[in-house]
Tab-separated table of C-alpha atoms in Angstrom:
chain	number	residue	atom	x	y	z
V	10	MET	CA	-4.287	59.196	31.691
V	11	ILE	CA	-6.685	59.012	34.610
V	12	PRO	CA	-6.055	61.443	37.461
V	13	SER	CA	-5.102	59.363	40.484
V	14	ALA	CA	-7.785	61.016	42.661
V	15	ARG	CA	-10.521	59.566	40.433
V	16	LEU	CA	-9.143	56.050	40.364
V	17	PRO	CA	-10.834	54.806	43.571
V	18	ALA	CA	-14.198	56.100	42.342
V	19	LEU	CA	-13.759	54.412	38.954
V	20	VAL	CA	-12.660	51.149	40.547
V	21	PHE	CA	-15.655	51.300	42.888
V	22	ALA	CA	-17.968	51.930	39.946
V	23	ALA	CA	-16.394	49.091	38.011
V	24	LEU	CA	-16.991	46.717	40.914
V	25	LEU	CA	-20.532	47.932	41.575
V	26	LEU	CA	-21.902	48.085	38.063
V	27	PRO	CA	-21.654	44.357	37.300
V	28	LEU	CA	-24.267	43.934	39.993
V	29	LEU	CA	-26.662	45.752	37.694
V	30	GLY	CA	-27.811	43.204	35.194
V	31	GLY	CA	-28.765	43.386	31.568
V	32	CYS	CA	-32.312	42.511	30.524
V	33	VAL	CA	-33.461	38.880	30.803
V	34	THR	CA	-36.724	37.373	29.566
V	35	ALA	CA	-37.560	33.993	31.092
V	36	THR	CA	-40.396	31.561	30.355
V	37	VAL	CA	-41.323	28.335	32.111
V	38	GLN	CA	-43.676	25.666	30.807
V	39	GLU	CA	-44.990	22.619	32.577
V	40	VAL	CA	-46.539	19.393	31.323
V	41	ARG	CA	-48.040	17.164	33.997
V	42	GLU	CA	-48.527	13.494	33.210
V	43	ALA	CA	-49.382	12.155	36.667
V	44	ASP	CA	-50.049	13.182	40.235
V	45	THR	CA	-47.125	14.095	42.450
V	46	GLY	CA	-46.534	14.766	46.138
V	47	MET	CA	-43.779	14.151	48.640
V	48	GLU	CA	-43.590	12.962	52.204
V	49	SER	CA	-41.141	14.504	54.644
V	50	HIS	CA	-38.665	11.583	54.523
V	51	GLU	CA	-38.554	11.469	50.722
V	52	SER	CA	-35.918	13.068	48.548
V	53	VAL	CA	-35.176	14.059	44.971
V	54	VAL	CA	-32.057	13.924	42.846
V	55	VAL	CA	-31.331	16.258	39.932
V	56	LEU	CA	-29.071	14.743	37.278
V	57	GLY	CA	-27.592	16.241	34.134
V	58	ARG	CA	-27.879	14.027	31.051
V	59	ARG	CA	-24.406	12.832	30.096
V	60	THR	CA	-25.170	10.609	27.136
V	61	LEU	CA	-22.028	9.596	25.301
V	62	PRO	CA	-22.297	10.983	21.762
V	63	SER	CA	-23.788	14.310	22.850
V	64	ASN	CA	-21.688	17.434	22.730
V	65	ARG	CA	-24.329	19.447	24.543
V	66	GLU	CA	-24.019	18.372	28.130
V	67	THR	CA	-25.809	20.372	30.744
V	68	GLU	CA	-23.335	22.437	32.747
V	69	PHE	CA	-22.511	21.180	36.288
V	70	GLY	CA	-23.206	24.703	37.508
V	71	PHE	CA	-26.788	24.600	36.270
V	72	VAL	CA	-27.540	21.230	37.860
V	73	SER	CA	-26.045	22.248	41.191
V	74	CYS	CA	-27.855	25.604	41.031
V	75	VAL	CA	-31.233	23.877	40.555
V	76	SER	CA	-30.465	21.436	43.400
V	77	LYS	CA	-29.396	24.231	45.724
V	78	ASN	CA	-32.439	26.368	44.967
V	79	MET	CA	-34.800	23.427	45.485
V	80	ARG	CA	-33.256	22.858	48.925
V	81	GLY	CA	-33.524	26.521	49.867
V	82	GLY	CA	-36.351	28.575	51.290
V	83	GLY	CA	-39.082	27.771	53.794
V	84	ASP	CA	-40.616	25.232	51.413
V	85	GLY	CA	-37.283	23.577	50.558
V	86	ILE	CA	-37.190	19.861	49.828
V	87	GLN	CA	-34.503	17.240	50.369
V	88	VAL	CA	-32.273	17.053	47.303
V	89	ILE	CA	-29.432	14.526	47.092
V	90	ASP	CA	-26.138	15.809	45.691
V	91	GLU	CA	-25.642	14.609	42.096
V	92	GLN	CA	-22.139	13.189	42.578
V	93	ARG	CA	-23.081	11.491	45.836
V	94	PHE	CA	-26.004	9.824	44.065
V	95	ARG	CA	-23.926	8.682	41.074
V	96	ASP	CA	-21.309	7.215	43.436
V	97	ALA	CA	-23.908	5.539	45.646
V	98	MET	CA	-25.643	3.967	42.617
V	99	PHE	CA	-22.471	3.252	40.629
V	100	PRO	CA	-22.373	2.023	37.864
V	101	TRP	CA	-26.076	2.357	37.014
V	102	PHE	CA	-26.217	6.105	36.309
V	103	GLU	CA	-22.985	6.472	34.322
V	104	PRO	CA	-23.102	7.737	30.713
V	105	ARG	CA	-22.784	4.158	29.422
V	106	THR	CA	-25.442	2.631	31.661
V	107	ALA	CA	-27.924	5.326	32.665
V	108	PRO	CA	-31.563	4.570	31.815
V	109	ALA	CA	-32.615	6.459	28.695
V	110	ASN	CA	-36.342	5.995	29.211
V	111	THR	CA	-38.649	5.070	32.053
V	112	SER	CA	-38.982	1.647	30.394
V	113	ASP	CA	-35.333	1.009	31.378
V	114	LEU	CA	-36.009	1.880	35.007
V	115	PRO	CA	-37.563	-1.395	36.274
V	116	GLU	CA	-34.485	-3.362	35.196
V	117	ILE	CA	-32.428	-1.197	37.525
V	118	ILE	CA	-34.714	-0.581	40.475
V	119	ASN	CA	-35.806	-4.223	40.705
V	120	GLN	CA	-32.287	-5.364	41.566
V	121	PRO	CA	-32.352	-6.023	45.330
V	122	GLU	CA	-29.069	-4.193	46.039
V	123	LEU	CA	-30.213	-1.111	44.167
V	124	ALA	CA	-33.697	-1.142	45.630
V	125	ALA	CA	-32.182	-1.266	49.120
V	126	ARG	CA	-29.830	1.634	48.339
V	127	LEU	CA	-32.681	3.719	46.912
V	128	GLU	CA	-34.704	3.018	50.050
V	129	GLU	CA	-31.730	4.063	52.163
V	130	LEU	CA	-31.455	7.322	50.201
V	131	GLY	CA	-35.202	7.889	50.481
V	132	LEU	CA	-35.318	8.684	46.782
V	133	ARG	CA	-38.753	9.387	45.363
V	134	TYR	CA	-38.152	11.442	42.211
V	135	LEU	CA	-35.427	11.479	39.607
V	136	VAL	CA	-35.108	14.719	37.649
V	137	TRP	CA	-33.139	14.544	34.396
V	138	ILE	CA	-32.013	17.868	33.009
V	139	GLU	CA	-31.049	18.438	29.387
V	140	GLY	CA	-30.013	21.649	27.654
V	141	ASP	CA	-27.418	24.348	27.973
V	142	THR	CA	-26.673	28.038	27.598
V	143	ASP	CA	-25.234	29.324	24.340
V	144	ARG	CA	-24.045	32.663	23.066
V	145	THR	CA	-26.321	33.298	20.129
V	146	ASP	CA	-25.191	36.728	18.998
V	147	ALA	CA	-22.327	39.115	19.619
V	148	GLY	CA	-21.253	42.471	18.220
V	149	GLY	CA	-19.186	45.601	18.737
V	150	SER	CA	-15.518	46.004	19.408
V	151	LEU	CA	-13.336	46.948	22.323
V	152	THR	CA	-9.675	47.843	22.353
V	153	CYS	CA	-7.464	47.872	25.398
V	154	SER	CA	-3.903	49.080	25.610
V	155	VAL	CA	-1.242	49.071	28.274
V	156	THR	CA	1.550	51.606	28.101
V	157	THR	CA	4.092	52.832	30.573
V	158	ALA	CA	1.852	55.867	31.077
V	159	GLY	CA	-1.183	53.802	32.039
V	160	ALA	CA	-3.824	51.409	30.778
V	161	GLY	CA	-7.269	51.859	29.321
V	162	CYS	CA	-9.982	50.472	27.074
V	163	PHE	CA	-12.336	52.031	24.568
V	164	GLY	CA	-15.286	50.603	22.706
V	165	PHE	CA	-18.630	48.851	23.127
V	166	LEU	CA	-19.459	45.143	23.237
V	167	THR	CA	-22.819	43.456	23.242
V	168	TRP	CA	-23.747	39.788	23.285
V	169	GLU	CA	-26.875	37.689	23.641
V	170	ASN	CA	-27.099	34.445	25.620
V	171	ASP	CA	-29.857	31.895	25.256
V	172	SER	CA	-30.580	29.300	27.929
V	173	SER	CA	-32.824	26.387	27.099
V	174	TYR	CA	-33.317	23.536	29.576
V	175	GLU	CA	-35.846	20.765	30.000
V	176	ALA	CA	-36.377	18.646	33.099
V	177	SER	CA	-38.038	15.232	32.921
V	178	VAL	CA	-39.382	13.980	36.223
V	179	TRP	CA	-39.562	10.242	36.935
V	180	ASP	CA	-41.354	8.751	39.913
V	181	ILE	CA	-39.167	5.989	41.346
V	182	ARG	CA	-42.082	4.482	43.269
V	183	THR	CA	-44.218	3.904	40.158
V	184	GLY	CA	-41.436	3.776	37.567
V	185	ASN	CA	-43.312	6.290	35.392
V	186	SER	CA	-42.673	9.723	34.013
V	187	VAL	CA	-44.793	12.266	35.888
V	188	GLY	CA	-44.077	15.387	33.867
V	189	ARG	CA	-41.730	17.776	32.128
V	190	ILE	CA	-40.727	21.346	32.859
V	191	SER	CA	-38.926	23.582	30.419
V	192	SER	CA	-37.173	26.793	31.327
V	193	ASP	CA	-35.945	29.211	28.699
V	194	ALA	CA	-34.262	32.559	29.166
V	195	VAL	CA	-32.803	35.071	26.744
V	196	GLY	CA	-30.813	38.132	27.670
V	197	THR	CA	-28.491	40.719	26.225
V	198	SER	CA	-25.375	41.892	28.016
V	199	TYR	CA	-23.516	45.151	27.314
V	200	MET	CA	-20.036	46.384	28.025
V	201	PRO	CA	-19.286	50.026	27.220
V	202	ALA	CA	-15.709	51.079	27.863
V	203	VAL	CA	-14.314	54.567	28.192
V	204	VAL	CA	-10.990	53.902	29.889
V	205	VAL	CA	-12.642	51.423	32.279
V	206	PRO	CA	-14.973	48.705	30.881
V	207	LEU	CA	-18.349	48.645	32.650
V	208	PRO	CA	-20.091	45.287	32.164
V	209	PHE	CA	-23.879	45.043	32.390
V	210	ILE	CA	-24.256	41.274	32.518
V	211	ALA	CA	-27.590	39.583	31.812
V	212	ARG	CA	-27.705	36.621	34.201
V	213	VAL	CA	-29.468	34.337	31.758
V	214	ARG	CA	-28.484	30.926	33.129
V	215	SER	CA	-29.114	32.007	36.681
V	216	SER	CA	-32.578	33.220	35.695
V	217	ALA	CA	-33.376	29.914	33.941
V	218	CYS	CA	-32.108	28.046	37.029
V	219	ASN	CA	-34.235	30.041	39.478
V	220	SER	CA	-37.351	29.627	37.343
V	221	MET	CA	-36.824	25.903	36.904
V	222	ALA	CA	-36.071	25.243	40.585
V	223	ASP	CA	-39.155	27.164	41.759
V	224	GLN	CA	-41.375	25.395	39.265
V	225	LEU	CA	-39.946	21.950	40.089
V	226	LYS	CA	-40.483	22.533	43.785
V	227	ARG	CA	-44.123	23.475	43.222
V	228	PHE	CA	-44.597	20.625	40.748
V	229	LEU	CA	-43.288	17.967	43.125
V	230	THR	CA	-44.896	19.130	46.345
V	231	THR	CA	-48.310	20.187	45.096
V	232	GLU	CA	-50.634	17.234	45.103
V	233	SER	CA	-53.017	17.418	42.175
M	24	MET	CA	9.826	71.482	43.245
M	25	LEU	CA	6.873	70.259	41.195
M	26	GLU	CA	8.750	67.486	39.485
M	27	PRO	CA	9.050	65.084	42.450
M	28	ALA	CA	5.362	65.581	43.228
M	29	LEU	CA	4.404	64.624	39.651
M	30	THR	CA	6.745	61.690	39.275
M	31	THR	CA	5.965	60.013	42.588
M	32	PRO	CA	2.496	58.686	41.593
M	33	ILE	CA	3.690	57.761	38.077
M	34	LEU	CA	6.394	55.362	39.238
M	35	PRO	CA	3.978	52.899	40.924
M	36	ALA	CA	1.707	53.157	37.862
M	37	ARG	CA	4.635	52.248	35.596
M	38	ARG	CA	5.591	49.411	37.863
M	39	ALA	CA	1.978	48.207	37.946
M	40	ALA	CA	1.733	48.381	34.162
M	41	SER	CA	4.979	46.517	33.803
M	42	ARG	CA	3.835	43.821	36.236
M	43	LEU	CA	0.470	43.592	34.438
M	44	LEU	CA	2.279	43.116	31.136
M	45	SER	CA	4.525	40.441	32.654
M	46	ALA	CA	1.536	38.649	34.163
M	47	PHE	CA	-0.311	38.808	30.825
M	48	THR	CA	2.693	37.391	28.975
M	49	LEU	CA	3.071	34.643	31.575
M	50	ALA	CA	-0.619	33.786	31.296
M	51	LEU	CA	-0.240	33.489	27.541
M	52	VAL	CA	2.767	31.224	27.889
M	53	VAL	CA	1.184	29.009	30.550
M	54	GLY	CA	-2.043	28.903	28.585
M	55	CYS	CA	-0.246	27.485	25.554
M	56	GLY	CA	1.895	24.966	27.389
M	57	GLY	CA	-0.246	21.836	27.545
M	58	ALA	CA	-0.994	20.300	30.914
M	59	SER	CA	0.214	17.652	33.298
M	60	VAL	CA	-2.344	15.788	35.378
M	61	SER	CA	-2.647	12.710	37.508
M	62	VAL	CA	-5.903	10.750	37.775
M	63	PRO	CA	-7.060	11.080	41.392
M	64	PRO	CA	-7.756	7.787	43.184
M	65	VAL	CA	-11.349	8.779	43.913
M	66	LEU	CA	-13.441	5.978	42.484
M	67	PRO	CA	-16.633	4.314	43.703
M	68	VAL	CA	-17.427	0.701	44.565
M	69	PRO	CA	-19.901	-0.966	42.157
M	70	LEU	CA	-23.290	-1.803	43.579
M	71	VAL	CA	-24.053	-5.239	42.131
M	72	GLU	CA	-24.911	-8.726	43.279
M	73	LYS	CA	-21.587	-10.159	44.404
M	74	ILE	CA	-20.164	-13.233	42.730
M	75	PRO	CA	-19.420	-15.703	45.546
M	76	LEU	CA	-15.769	-16.178	44.620
M	77	THR	CA	-12.448	-14.770	45.763
M	78	MET	CA	-10.729	-12.889	42.979
M	79	GLY	CA	-7.064	-12.072	42.986
M	80	TYR	CA	-5.639	-9.190	41.002
M	81	HIS	CA	-2.119	-8.510	39.882
M	82	LEU	CA	-1.198	-4.961	38.909
M	83	SER	CA	2.111	-4.858	37.087
M	84	ASP	CA	4.730	-2.168	37.696
M	85	GLU	CA	4.088	-1.052	34.132
M	86	LEU	CA	0.410	-0.403	34.921
M	87	LEU	CA	1.107	1.243	38.278
M	88	GLY	CA	3.518	3.655	36.622
M	89	TYR	CA	1.558	4.211	33.417
M	90	VAL	CA	1.934	7.769	32.120
M	91	HIS	CA	0.678	8.955	28.754
M	92	GLU	CA	2.878	11.678	27.271
M	93	GLU	CA	2.153	13.471	24.043
M	94	SER	CA	3.391	16.609	22.351
M	95	LEU	CA	0.906	18.494	20.222
M	96	GLU	CA	2.239	20.807	17.588
M	97	ASP	CA	0.084	23.775	18.537
M	98	SER	CA	-0.391	23.304	22.242
M	99	GLY	CA	2.717	21.901	23.852
M	100	ASP	CA	3.347	18.886	26.041
M	101	TRP	CA	0.591	16.903	27.696
M	102	THR	CA	0.957	14.292	30.410
M	103	ILE	CA	-1.706	12.096	32.010
M	104	ALA	CA	-0.580	9.792	34.834
M	105	PHE	CA	-3.017	6.880	35.134
M	106	GLY	CA	-0.942	4.670	37.425
M	107	SER	CA	-1.854	6.494	40.621
M	108	ALA	CA	-5.534	5.481	40.338
M	109	GLN	CA	-5.107	1.820	39.347
M	110	THR	CA	-4.831	0.288	42.813
M	111	THR	CA	-7.981	2.003	44.081
M	112	MET	CA	-9.752	1.280	40.819
M	113	PHE	CA	-9.211	-2.477	40.802
M	114	ASP	CA	-9.519	-2.843	44.560
M	115	ASN	CA	-12.913	-1.099	44.567
M	116	LEU	CA	-14.058	-2.719	41.338
M	117	LEU	CA	-13.325	-6.305	42.349
M	118	ASN	CA	-14.363	-5.920	45.992
M	119	GLY	CA	-17.709	-4.634	44.719
M	120	MET	CA	-18.152	-7.481	42.247
M	121	PHE	CA	-16.815	-10.444	44.209
M	122	GLU	CA	-17.229	-11.816	47.699
M	123	ALA	CA	-13.567	-10.930	48.262
M	124	ALA	CA	-10.703	-9.500	46.229
M	125	VAL	CA	-7.032	-9.661	47.133
M	126	PRO	CA	-3.852	-8.350	45.491
M	127	VAL	CA	-1.477	-11.149	44.505
M	128	ALA	CA	2.151	-11.282	43.402
M	129	GLY	CA	1.290	-12.970	40.103
M	130	PRO	CA	-1.143	-15.369	38.422
M	131	GLU	CA	0.939	-18.382	39.457
M	132	ALA	CA	1.428	-17.185	43.033
M	133	ALA	CA	-2.161	-16.613	43.997
M	134	GLY	CA	-2.546	-19.050	46.865
M	135	PRO	CA	-5.139	-21.754	47.488
M	136	ASP	CA	-8.012	-19.454	48.557
M	137	VAL	CA	-8.043	-17.482	45.320
M	138	ASP	CA	-10.409	-18.717	42.590
M	139	GLY	CA	-8.972	-16.643	39.752
M	140	VAL	CA	-6.580	-13.814	39.046
M	141	LEU	CA	-7.262	-10.753	36.919
M	142	VAL	CA	-4.246	-9.131	35.265
M	143	PRO	CA	-5.175	-5.802	33.641
M	144	ASN	CA	-2.927	-3.686	31.456
M	145	ILE	CA	-3.299	-0.430	29.586
M	146	GLU	CA	-2.559	-0.944	25.880
M	147	GLU	CA	-3.267	2.478	24.491
M	148	VAL	CA	-4.377	5.960	25.506
M	149	GLN	CA	-5.585	8.757	23.282
M	150	PHE	CA	-6.956	12.148	24.096
M	151	SER	CA	-8.241	15.215	22.311
M	152	THR	CA	-8.438	18.858	23.296
M	153	PRO	CA	-11.216	21.352	22.558
M	154	GLU	CA	-8.903	23.105	20.087
M	155	GLN	CA	-8.522	19.891	18.074
M	156	THR	CA	-12.215	19.004	17.953
M	157	ARG	CA	-13.527	22.581	17.900
M	158	SER	CA	-15.821	21.755	20.772
M	159	ASP	CA	-15.904	22.513	24.496
M	160	TYR	CA	-14.729	19.025	25.448
M	161	PHE	CA	-11.587	17.276	26.538
M	162	GLU	CA	-11.924	13.592	25.626
M	163	VAL	CA	-9.891	10.612	26.784
M	164	TRP	CA	-9.906	7.033	25.459
M	165	VAL	CA	-8.176	4.196	27.305
M	166	ARG	CA	-7.849	0.671	25.930
M	167	TYR	CA	-7.216	-1.973	28.553
M	168	ARG	CA	-6.421	-5.627	27.989
M	169	MET	CA	-7.899	-7.844	30.661
M	170	ARG	CA	-6.449	-11.286	31.272
M	171	LEU	CA	-8.153	-13.786	33.513
M	172	HIS	CA	-6.148	-16.670	34.944
M	173	GLY	CA	-7.573	-19.717	36.680
M	174	ARG	CA	-6.608	-20.942	40.127
M	175	ASP	CA	-3.714	-22.910	38.561
M	176	GLY	CA	-2.320	-19.813	36.896
M	177	ALA	CA	-3.317	-20.872	33.373
M	178	LEU	CA	-4.818	-18.228	31.134
M	179	VAL	CA	-8.616	-18.584	31.009
M	180	GLY	CA	-9.198	-15.802	28.533
M	181	GLU	CA	-8.369	-12.266	27.542
M	182	TRP	CA	-10.388	-9.438	26.104
M	183	PRO	CA	-10.051	-5.736	25.313
M	184	LEU	CA	-11.957	-3.066	27.205
M	185	THR	CA	-12.190	0.408	25.734
M	186	ALA	CA	-13.255	3.223	28.026
M	187	TYR	CA	-14.138	6.800	27.199
M	188	GLY	CA	-14.459	9.940	29.261
M	189	LYS	CA	-15.106	13.548	28.452
M	190	ALA	CA	-15.310	16.800	30.374
M	191	ASN	CA	-16.763	20.127	29.384
M	192	ALA	CA	-14.053	22.766	29.722
M	193	ARG	CA	-16.772	25.360	30.340
M	194	ASN	CA	-17.471	23.730	33.709
M	195	TYR	CA	-14.021	24.708	34.934
M	196	GLY	CA	-13.823	28.418	34.129
M	197	MET	CA	-10.524	30.077	33.227
M	198	ASN	CA	-7.406	27.893	33.128
M	199	SER	CA	-9.595	24.867	32.573
M	200	ARG	CA	-6.966	22.708	30.857
M	201	GLU	CA	-5.707	20.794	33.847
M	202	PRO	CA	-8.967	20.321	35.778
M	203	ALA	CA	-10.935	19.481	32.621
M	204	LEU	CA	-8.333	17.025	31.321
M	205	GLN	CA	-8.149	15.425	34.757
M	206	ALA	CA	-11.955	15.169	34.881
M	207	ALA	CA	-12.026	13.549	31.419
M	208	ALA	CA	-9.378	11.005	32.472
M	209	LEU	CA	-11.267	10.275	35.694
M	210	ALA	CA	-14.486	9.856	33.690
M	211	ALA	CA	-12.663	7.331	31.479
M	212	MET	CA	-11.616	5.365	34.576
M	213	ARG	CA	-15.210	5.340	35.828
M	214	ASP	CA	-16.355	4.230	32.393
M	215	ALA	CA	-13.822	1.389	32.433
M	216	MET	CA	-15.188	0.255	35.793
M	217	ALA	CA	-18.794	0.529	34.614
M	218	PHE	CA	-18.062	-1.347	31.396
M	219	PHE	CA	-16.155	-4.072	33.216
M	220	THR	CA	-18.992	-4.497	35.720
M	221	VAL	CA	-21.694	-4.968	33.092
M	222	GLN	CA	-19.543	-6.846	30.574
M	223	PHE	CA	-17.650	-9.315	32.765
M	224	ARG	CA	-20.305	-12.039	33.016
M	225	THR	CA	-20.947	-11.918	29.263
M	226	VAL	CA	-17.363	-12.540	28.065
M	227	PRO	CA	-17.438	-16.162	26.686
M	228	PRO	CA	-14.329	-17.564	28.459
M	229	VAL	CA	-15.431	-15.853	31.679
M	230	GLN	CA	-18.871	-17.456	31.391
M	231	THR	CA	-17.271	-20.894	31.101
M	232	TRP	CA	-14.944	-20.175	34.014
M	233	LEU	CA	-17.795	-18.861	36.177
M	234	GLN	CA	-19.943	-21.898	35.456
M	235	ALA	CA	-17.120	-24.224	36.458
M	236	GLU	CA	-16.148	-22.305	39.573
M	237	LEU	CA	-19.688	-21.743	40.792
M	238	ALA	CA	-20.628	-25.360	40.130
M	239	ALA	CA	-17.690	-26.622	42.203
M	240	PRO	CA	-18.843	-27.412	45.769
M	241	ALA	CA	-15.870	-25.593	47.274
M	242	ALA	CA	-12.459	-24.411	46.230
M	243	ALA	CA	-9.935	-27.210	46.335
M	244	PRO	CA	-7.665	-26.373	49.271
M	245	THR	CA	-4.613	-27.898	47.600
M	246	GLY	CA	-4.860	-25.506	44.670
M	247	GLY	CA	-4.609	-28.361	42.173
M	248	ALA	CA	-8.200	-28.591	41.019
M	249	SER	CA	-7.713	-28.028	37.322
M	250	PRO	CA	-4.997	-29.411	35.104
């Protein structure tokens, strides 16, 4: 049983230690197919691919994280909220109707109602994100027990997460693909437990999100 | 003298452990008990070129109260109430697609200004849970039957419309059953609207009806245009 005087210290440690992360390795790659650049009134939308048969949808959290990070900072750009965009353009970006390739884009953007709405939104670039984060490996064991005398855990857990995302960027003005950015991150998390479990979480998805958002921002705003 | 001093801190710890155990047991029970959701009436208006006609729609009491109930052997009772979203769904859908859309009491009681009446009904609903499919997804299928009546109340044509929606339970954290199932049902409603929007003009009896109605110089005010 834990002496009651040490409990606050252990609880404090348990709350503090998750802030310390496990190790994450992130890589970003960029393929540019055309020149980019944005004017101050123009905006971008980041959409997760939700194609019907796929069972590997990009998590909402990742898409909103990329959007939020692209908006942030001194060099932030205007990013339209994904749900607001899908509602405003309904039903043309639903799983059943969304353009699969840039060749499908003219059919949509040449409709007068849609062209007017896109103009109203100031949309210049469409960013499609595919990919997800998976647990690729896990090991160890941890046992917890609760008795009338107290509770505690003992053991060691480790797991590896792998994030792999790719963003395709379409220019609405030209109707062409302008490039692709991939962001991959791998990290191992640990959780030793001697009475109190102490998680060392590798923020893999967050790392992939930050890398992708930074790269997308540079990619879209740097004229080349 | 020592005994009270030792027992005092233990009593709250016992109580805390007991409460923790109760909470854990409750979580297990709730976690295995299915879910009960209602589709929220939060649906968009389609952005399409409007058909210059006035469309009536009749939503039956059966549709407005439609609830799918199912008991699964391993995971309890599941309920999805679709009725709550139907009024918003068809009001938004038809107001987006037509110059005007009005609710009517029935296909024969539409009034002289209405060019046609849509009568939708849900024929069948199915759903699957992540446990059943060994995936992360809740999936919902809804099969509607659409009936289109002319201005005289006669049936112009009917066709099935199957909609599908899914939601990744991982997007909803712990206790994801209800929000994820609700999101899958809402996605199915959006899919039904999207499918109806793109399919409507291609349904053969609808094409014939549209040609006749759009070719007519104006709606007959007496309501007796077609036999």
